[in-house]
GROMACS .gro file of C-alpha atoms in nm:
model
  225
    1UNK     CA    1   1.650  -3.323  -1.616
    2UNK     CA    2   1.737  -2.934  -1.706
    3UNK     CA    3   1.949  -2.813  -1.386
    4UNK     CA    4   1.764  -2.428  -1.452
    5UNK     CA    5   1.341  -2.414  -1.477
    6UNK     CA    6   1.275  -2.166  -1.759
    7UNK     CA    7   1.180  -1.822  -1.706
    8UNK     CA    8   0.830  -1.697  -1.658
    9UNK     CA    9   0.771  -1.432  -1.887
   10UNK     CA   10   0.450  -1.191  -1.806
   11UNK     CA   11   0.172  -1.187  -2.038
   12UNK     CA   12   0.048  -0.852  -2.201
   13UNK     CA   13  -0.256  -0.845  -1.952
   14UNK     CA   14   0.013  -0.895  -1.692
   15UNK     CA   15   0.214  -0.605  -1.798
   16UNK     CA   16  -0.112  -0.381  -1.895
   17UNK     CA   17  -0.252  -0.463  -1.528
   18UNK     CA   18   0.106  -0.348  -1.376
   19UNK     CA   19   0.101  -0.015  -1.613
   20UNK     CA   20  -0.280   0.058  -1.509
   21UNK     CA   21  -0.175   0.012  -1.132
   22UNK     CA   22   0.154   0.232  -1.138
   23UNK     CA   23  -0.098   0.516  -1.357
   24UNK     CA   24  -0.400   0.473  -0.972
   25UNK     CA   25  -0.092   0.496  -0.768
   26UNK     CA   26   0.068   0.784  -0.910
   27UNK     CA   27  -0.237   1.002  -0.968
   28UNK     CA   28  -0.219   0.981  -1.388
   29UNK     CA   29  -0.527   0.825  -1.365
   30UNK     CA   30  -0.755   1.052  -1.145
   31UNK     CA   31  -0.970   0.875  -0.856
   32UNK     CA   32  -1.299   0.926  -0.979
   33UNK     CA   33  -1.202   0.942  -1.350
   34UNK     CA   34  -1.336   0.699  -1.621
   35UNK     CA   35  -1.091   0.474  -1.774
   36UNK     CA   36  -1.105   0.581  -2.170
   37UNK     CA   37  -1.024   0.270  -2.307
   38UNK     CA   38  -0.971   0.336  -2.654
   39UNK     CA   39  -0.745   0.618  -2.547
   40UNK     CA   40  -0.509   0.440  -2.261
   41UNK     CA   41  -0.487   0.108  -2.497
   42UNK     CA   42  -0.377   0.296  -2.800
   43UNK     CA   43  -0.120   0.492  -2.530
   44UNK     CA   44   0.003   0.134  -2.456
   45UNK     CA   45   0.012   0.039  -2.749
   46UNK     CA   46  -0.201  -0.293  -2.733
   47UNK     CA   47  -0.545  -0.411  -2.887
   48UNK     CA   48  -0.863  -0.382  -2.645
   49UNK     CA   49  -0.909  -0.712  -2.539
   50UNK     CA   50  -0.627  -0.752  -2.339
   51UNK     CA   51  -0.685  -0.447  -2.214
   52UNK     CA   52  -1.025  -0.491  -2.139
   53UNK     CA   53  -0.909  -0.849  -1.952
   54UNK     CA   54  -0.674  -0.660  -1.739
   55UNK     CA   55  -0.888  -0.376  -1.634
   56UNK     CA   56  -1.140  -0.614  -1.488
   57UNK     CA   57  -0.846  -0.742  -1.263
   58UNK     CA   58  -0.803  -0.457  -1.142
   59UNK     CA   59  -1.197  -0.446  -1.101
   60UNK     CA   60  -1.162  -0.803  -0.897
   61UNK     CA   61  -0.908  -0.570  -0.686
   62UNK     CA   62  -1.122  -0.298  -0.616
   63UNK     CA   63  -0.886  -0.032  -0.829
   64UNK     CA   64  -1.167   0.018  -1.101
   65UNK     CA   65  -1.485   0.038  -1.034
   66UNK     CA   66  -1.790  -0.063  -1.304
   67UNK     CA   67  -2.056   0.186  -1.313
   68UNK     CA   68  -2.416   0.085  -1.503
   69UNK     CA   69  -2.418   0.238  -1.836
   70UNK     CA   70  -2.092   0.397  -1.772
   71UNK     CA   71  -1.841   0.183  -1.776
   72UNK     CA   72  -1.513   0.144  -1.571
   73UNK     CA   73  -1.425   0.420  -1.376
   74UNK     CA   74  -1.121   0.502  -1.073
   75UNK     CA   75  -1.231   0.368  -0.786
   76UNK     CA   76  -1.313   0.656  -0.465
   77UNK     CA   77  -1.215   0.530  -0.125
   78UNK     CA   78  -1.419   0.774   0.116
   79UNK     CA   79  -1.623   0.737   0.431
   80UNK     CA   80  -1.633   0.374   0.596
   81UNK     CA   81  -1.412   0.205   0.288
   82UNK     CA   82  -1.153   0.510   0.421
   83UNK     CA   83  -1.184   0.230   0.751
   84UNK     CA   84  -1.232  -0.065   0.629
   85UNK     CA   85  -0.907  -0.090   0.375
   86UNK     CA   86  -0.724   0.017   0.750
   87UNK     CA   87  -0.918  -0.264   0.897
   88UNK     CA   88  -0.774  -0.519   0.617
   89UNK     CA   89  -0.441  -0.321   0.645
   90UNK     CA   90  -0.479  -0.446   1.024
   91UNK     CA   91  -0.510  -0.785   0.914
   92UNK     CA   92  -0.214  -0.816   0.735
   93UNK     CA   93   0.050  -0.587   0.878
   94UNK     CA   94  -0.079  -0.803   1.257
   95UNK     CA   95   0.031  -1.123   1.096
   96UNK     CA   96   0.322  -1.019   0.921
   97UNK     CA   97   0.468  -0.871   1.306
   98UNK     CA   98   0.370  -1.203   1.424
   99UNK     CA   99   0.542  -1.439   1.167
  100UNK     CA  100   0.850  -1.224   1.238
  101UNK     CA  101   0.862  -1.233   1.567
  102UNK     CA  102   0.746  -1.572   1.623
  103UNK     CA  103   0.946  -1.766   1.304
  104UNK     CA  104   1.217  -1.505   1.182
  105UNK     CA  105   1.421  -1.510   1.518
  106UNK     CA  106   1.717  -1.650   1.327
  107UNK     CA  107   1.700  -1.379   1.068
  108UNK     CA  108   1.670  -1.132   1.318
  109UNK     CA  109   1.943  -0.880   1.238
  110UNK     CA  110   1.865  -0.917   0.863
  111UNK     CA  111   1.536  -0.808   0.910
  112UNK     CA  112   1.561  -0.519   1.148
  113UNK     CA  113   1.838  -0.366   0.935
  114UNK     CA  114   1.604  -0.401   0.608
  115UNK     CA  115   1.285  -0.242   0.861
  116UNK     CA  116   1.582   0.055   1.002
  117UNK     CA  117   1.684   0.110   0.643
  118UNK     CA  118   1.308   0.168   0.519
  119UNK     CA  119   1.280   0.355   0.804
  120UNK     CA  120   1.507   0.592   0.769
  121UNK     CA  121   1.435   0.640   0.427
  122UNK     CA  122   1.124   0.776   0.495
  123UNK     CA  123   1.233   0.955   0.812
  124UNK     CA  124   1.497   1.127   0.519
  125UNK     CA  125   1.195   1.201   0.294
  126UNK     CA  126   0.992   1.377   0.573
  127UNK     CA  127   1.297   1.630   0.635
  128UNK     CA  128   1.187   1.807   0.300
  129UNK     CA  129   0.879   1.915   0.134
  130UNK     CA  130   0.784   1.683  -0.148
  131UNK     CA  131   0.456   1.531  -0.046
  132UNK     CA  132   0.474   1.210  -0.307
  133UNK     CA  133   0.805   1.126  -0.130
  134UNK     CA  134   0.697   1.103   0.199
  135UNK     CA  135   0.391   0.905   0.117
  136UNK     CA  136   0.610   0.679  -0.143
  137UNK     CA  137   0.846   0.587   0.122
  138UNK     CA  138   0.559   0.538   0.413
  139UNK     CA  139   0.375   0.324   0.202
  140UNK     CA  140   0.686   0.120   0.124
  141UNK     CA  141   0.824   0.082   0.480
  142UNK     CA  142   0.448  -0.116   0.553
  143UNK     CA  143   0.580  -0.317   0.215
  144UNK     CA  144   0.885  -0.412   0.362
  145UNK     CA  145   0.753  -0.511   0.666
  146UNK     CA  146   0.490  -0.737   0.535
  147UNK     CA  147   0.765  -0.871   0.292
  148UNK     CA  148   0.985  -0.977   0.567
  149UNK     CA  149   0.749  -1.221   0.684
  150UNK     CA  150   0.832  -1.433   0.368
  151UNK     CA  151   0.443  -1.502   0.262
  152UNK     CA  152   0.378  -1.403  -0.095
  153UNK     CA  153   0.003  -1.420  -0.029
  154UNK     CA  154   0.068  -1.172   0.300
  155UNK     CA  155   0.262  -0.956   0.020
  156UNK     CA  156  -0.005  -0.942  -0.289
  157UNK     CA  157  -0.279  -0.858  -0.076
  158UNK     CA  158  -0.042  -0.578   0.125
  159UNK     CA  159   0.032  -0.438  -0.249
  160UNK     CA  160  -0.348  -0.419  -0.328
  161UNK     CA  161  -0.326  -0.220  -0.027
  162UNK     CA  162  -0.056  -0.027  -0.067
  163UNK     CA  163  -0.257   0.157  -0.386
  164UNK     CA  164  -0.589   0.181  -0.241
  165UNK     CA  165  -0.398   0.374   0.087
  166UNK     CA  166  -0.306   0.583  -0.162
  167UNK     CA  167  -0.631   0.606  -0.311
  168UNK     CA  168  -0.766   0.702   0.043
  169UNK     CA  169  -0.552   1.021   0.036
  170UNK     CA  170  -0.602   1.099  -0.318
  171UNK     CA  171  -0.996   1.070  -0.259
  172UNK     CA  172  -0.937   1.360   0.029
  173UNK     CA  173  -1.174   1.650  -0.066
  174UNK     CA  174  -0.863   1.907   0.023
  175UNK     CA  175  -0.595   1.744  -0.241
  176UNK     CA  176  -0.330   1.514  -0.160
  177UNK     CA  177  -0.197   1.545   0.178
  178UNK     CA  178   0.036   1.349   0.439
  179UNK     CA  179   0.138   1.425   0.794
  180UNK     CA  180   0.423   1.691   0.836
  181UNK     CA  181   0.595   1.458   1.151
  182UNK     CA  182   0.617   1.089   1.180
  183UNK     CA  183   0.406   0.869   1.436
  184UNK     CA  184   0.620   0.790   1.735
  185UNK     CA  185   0.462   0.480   1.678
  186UNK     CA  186   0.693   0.379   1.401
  187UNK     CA  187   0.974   0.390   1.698
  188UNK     CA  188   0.751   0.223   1.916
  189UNK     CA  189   0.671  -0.095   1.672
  190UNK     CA  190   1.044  -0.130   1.557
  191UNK     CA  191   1.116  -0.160   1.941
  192UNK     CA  192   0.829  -0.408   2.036
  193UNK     CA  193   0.980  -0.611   1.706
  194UNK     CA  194   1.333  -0.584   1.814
  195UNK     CA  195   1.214  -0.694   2.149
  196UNK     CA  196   1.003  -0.992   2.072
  197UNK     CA  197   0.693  -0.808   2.209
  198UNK     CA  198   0.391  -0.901   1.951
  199UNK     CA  199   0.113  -0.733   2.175
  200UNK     CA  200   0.320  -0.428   2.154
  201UNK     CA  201   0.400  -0.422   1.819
  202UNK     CA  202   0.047  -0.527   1.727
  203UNK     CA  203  -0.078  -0.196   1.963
  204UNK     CA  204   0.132   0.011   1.785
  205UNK     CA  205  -0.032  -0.061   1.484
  206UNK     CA  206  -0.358  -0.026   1.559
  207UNK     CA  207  -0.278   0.342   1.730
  208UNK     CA  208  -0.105   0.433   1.427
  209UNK     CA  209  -0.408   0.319   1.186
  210UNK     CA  210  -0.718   0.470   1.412
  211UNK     CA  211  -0.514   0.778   1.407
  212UNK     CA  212  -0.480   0.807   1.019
  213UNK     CA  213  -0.884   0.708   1.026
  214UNK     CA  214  -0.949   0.969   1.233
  215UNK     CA  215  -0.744   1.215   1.041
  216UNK     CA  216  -0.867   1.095   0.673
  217UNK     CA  217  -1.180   1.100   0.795
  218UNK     CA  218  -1.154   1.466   0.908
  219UNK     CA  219  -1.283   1.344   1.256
  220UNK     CA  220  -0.949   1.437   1.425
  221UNK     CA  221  -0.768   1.805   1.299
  222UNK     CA  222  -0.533   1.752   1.595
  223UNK     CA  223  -0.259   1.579   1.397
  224UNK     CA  224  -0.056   1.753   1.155
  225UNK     CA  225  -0.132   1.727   0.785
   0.00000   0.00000   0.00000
């Protein structure tokens, strides 16, 4: 038998799917926008069916959205979906505490350096001024700590995520916006983790989600923006 498997190599929809996802996350393709197909497939470079096939991934992902008579379009995230992707977000980031906690004990140290290191990477991009930055390396501490729980499932769902957070802030009627100061209950969940404590950990969470709610709902101008 061959001692190495071969490699997987990504498919064109794969790699059309990934370059439609980095263009939602970044803001090239506007929330709200329609997705000019002939246009973005000739940018890429490919023929429209496999663009058409990956767009309606992204569709199965709630990225794009299909609108009667007018085709695909960037998907809004306002009002109760502002909630509910926090909700799933919830979901996800719980279990992820609680498979660290609970199973990763022997990797401990690994994993709360790798959490500290994200951390402080974003406390670092909140220091200066560049909006993307901040919300780049926000976005990708909840990555790494969904990562860390070593569930791929956990960790393609928490990506979907991770873009339609973003959609959530792009969707703001004001522009693009994150806080100016961090939670304190970032320092508060690293603790509970460090210390074993899921309740606390998980409560941190959930004051650190119905908080953004509140705020990207515009129910809450108390916390800085």
């Amino acid at each position: 038998p061959s001692a190495v498997a071969p490699l997987a190599r990504s498919s064109t929809v794969d790699l059309i799917a990934t370059e439609l996802r980095i263009a939602i996350f970044t803001g090239a393709l506007p929330v709200g926008s329609a997705l000019r197909e002939v246009e973005i497939s000739s940018q890429l470079g490919v023929s429209r069916s496999p663009f058409r096939e990956a767009a309606q991934r992204l569709v199965q992902e709630g990225l794009l959205t299909a609108v009667p008579g007018r085709g695909l379009r960037i998907t809004q995230i306002t009002g109760a979906g502002i909630t509910d992707v926090y909700e799933h977000r919830l979901a996800i980031e719980s279990q992820a505490v609680r498979r660290l906690i609970t199973e990763g004990r022997s990797g401990q140290q690994q994993y709360l350096v790798a959490l500290t290191n994200s951390f402080q990477n974003f406390q670092r991009a909140s220091q200066g001024d560049d909006a993307w930055a901040i919300g780049d390396a926000d976005l990708a501490f909840h990555q790494t700590l969904v990562d860390l729980a070593g569930s791929p499932r956990l960790s393609r769902a928490m990506a979907t995520l991770v873009i339609e957070t973003r959609i959530i802030s792009l969707s703001a009627q004001d522009g693009y916006a994150v806080r100016k100061s961090i939670s304190p209950t970032y320092g508060v969940l690293l603790q509970a983790i460090e210390e074993h404590n899921v309740d606390r950990a998980i409560a941190a969470l959930e004051k650190q989600f119905a908080d953004a709610v509140s705020r990207l709902r515009g129910e809450d101008s108390s916390v800085d923006v």
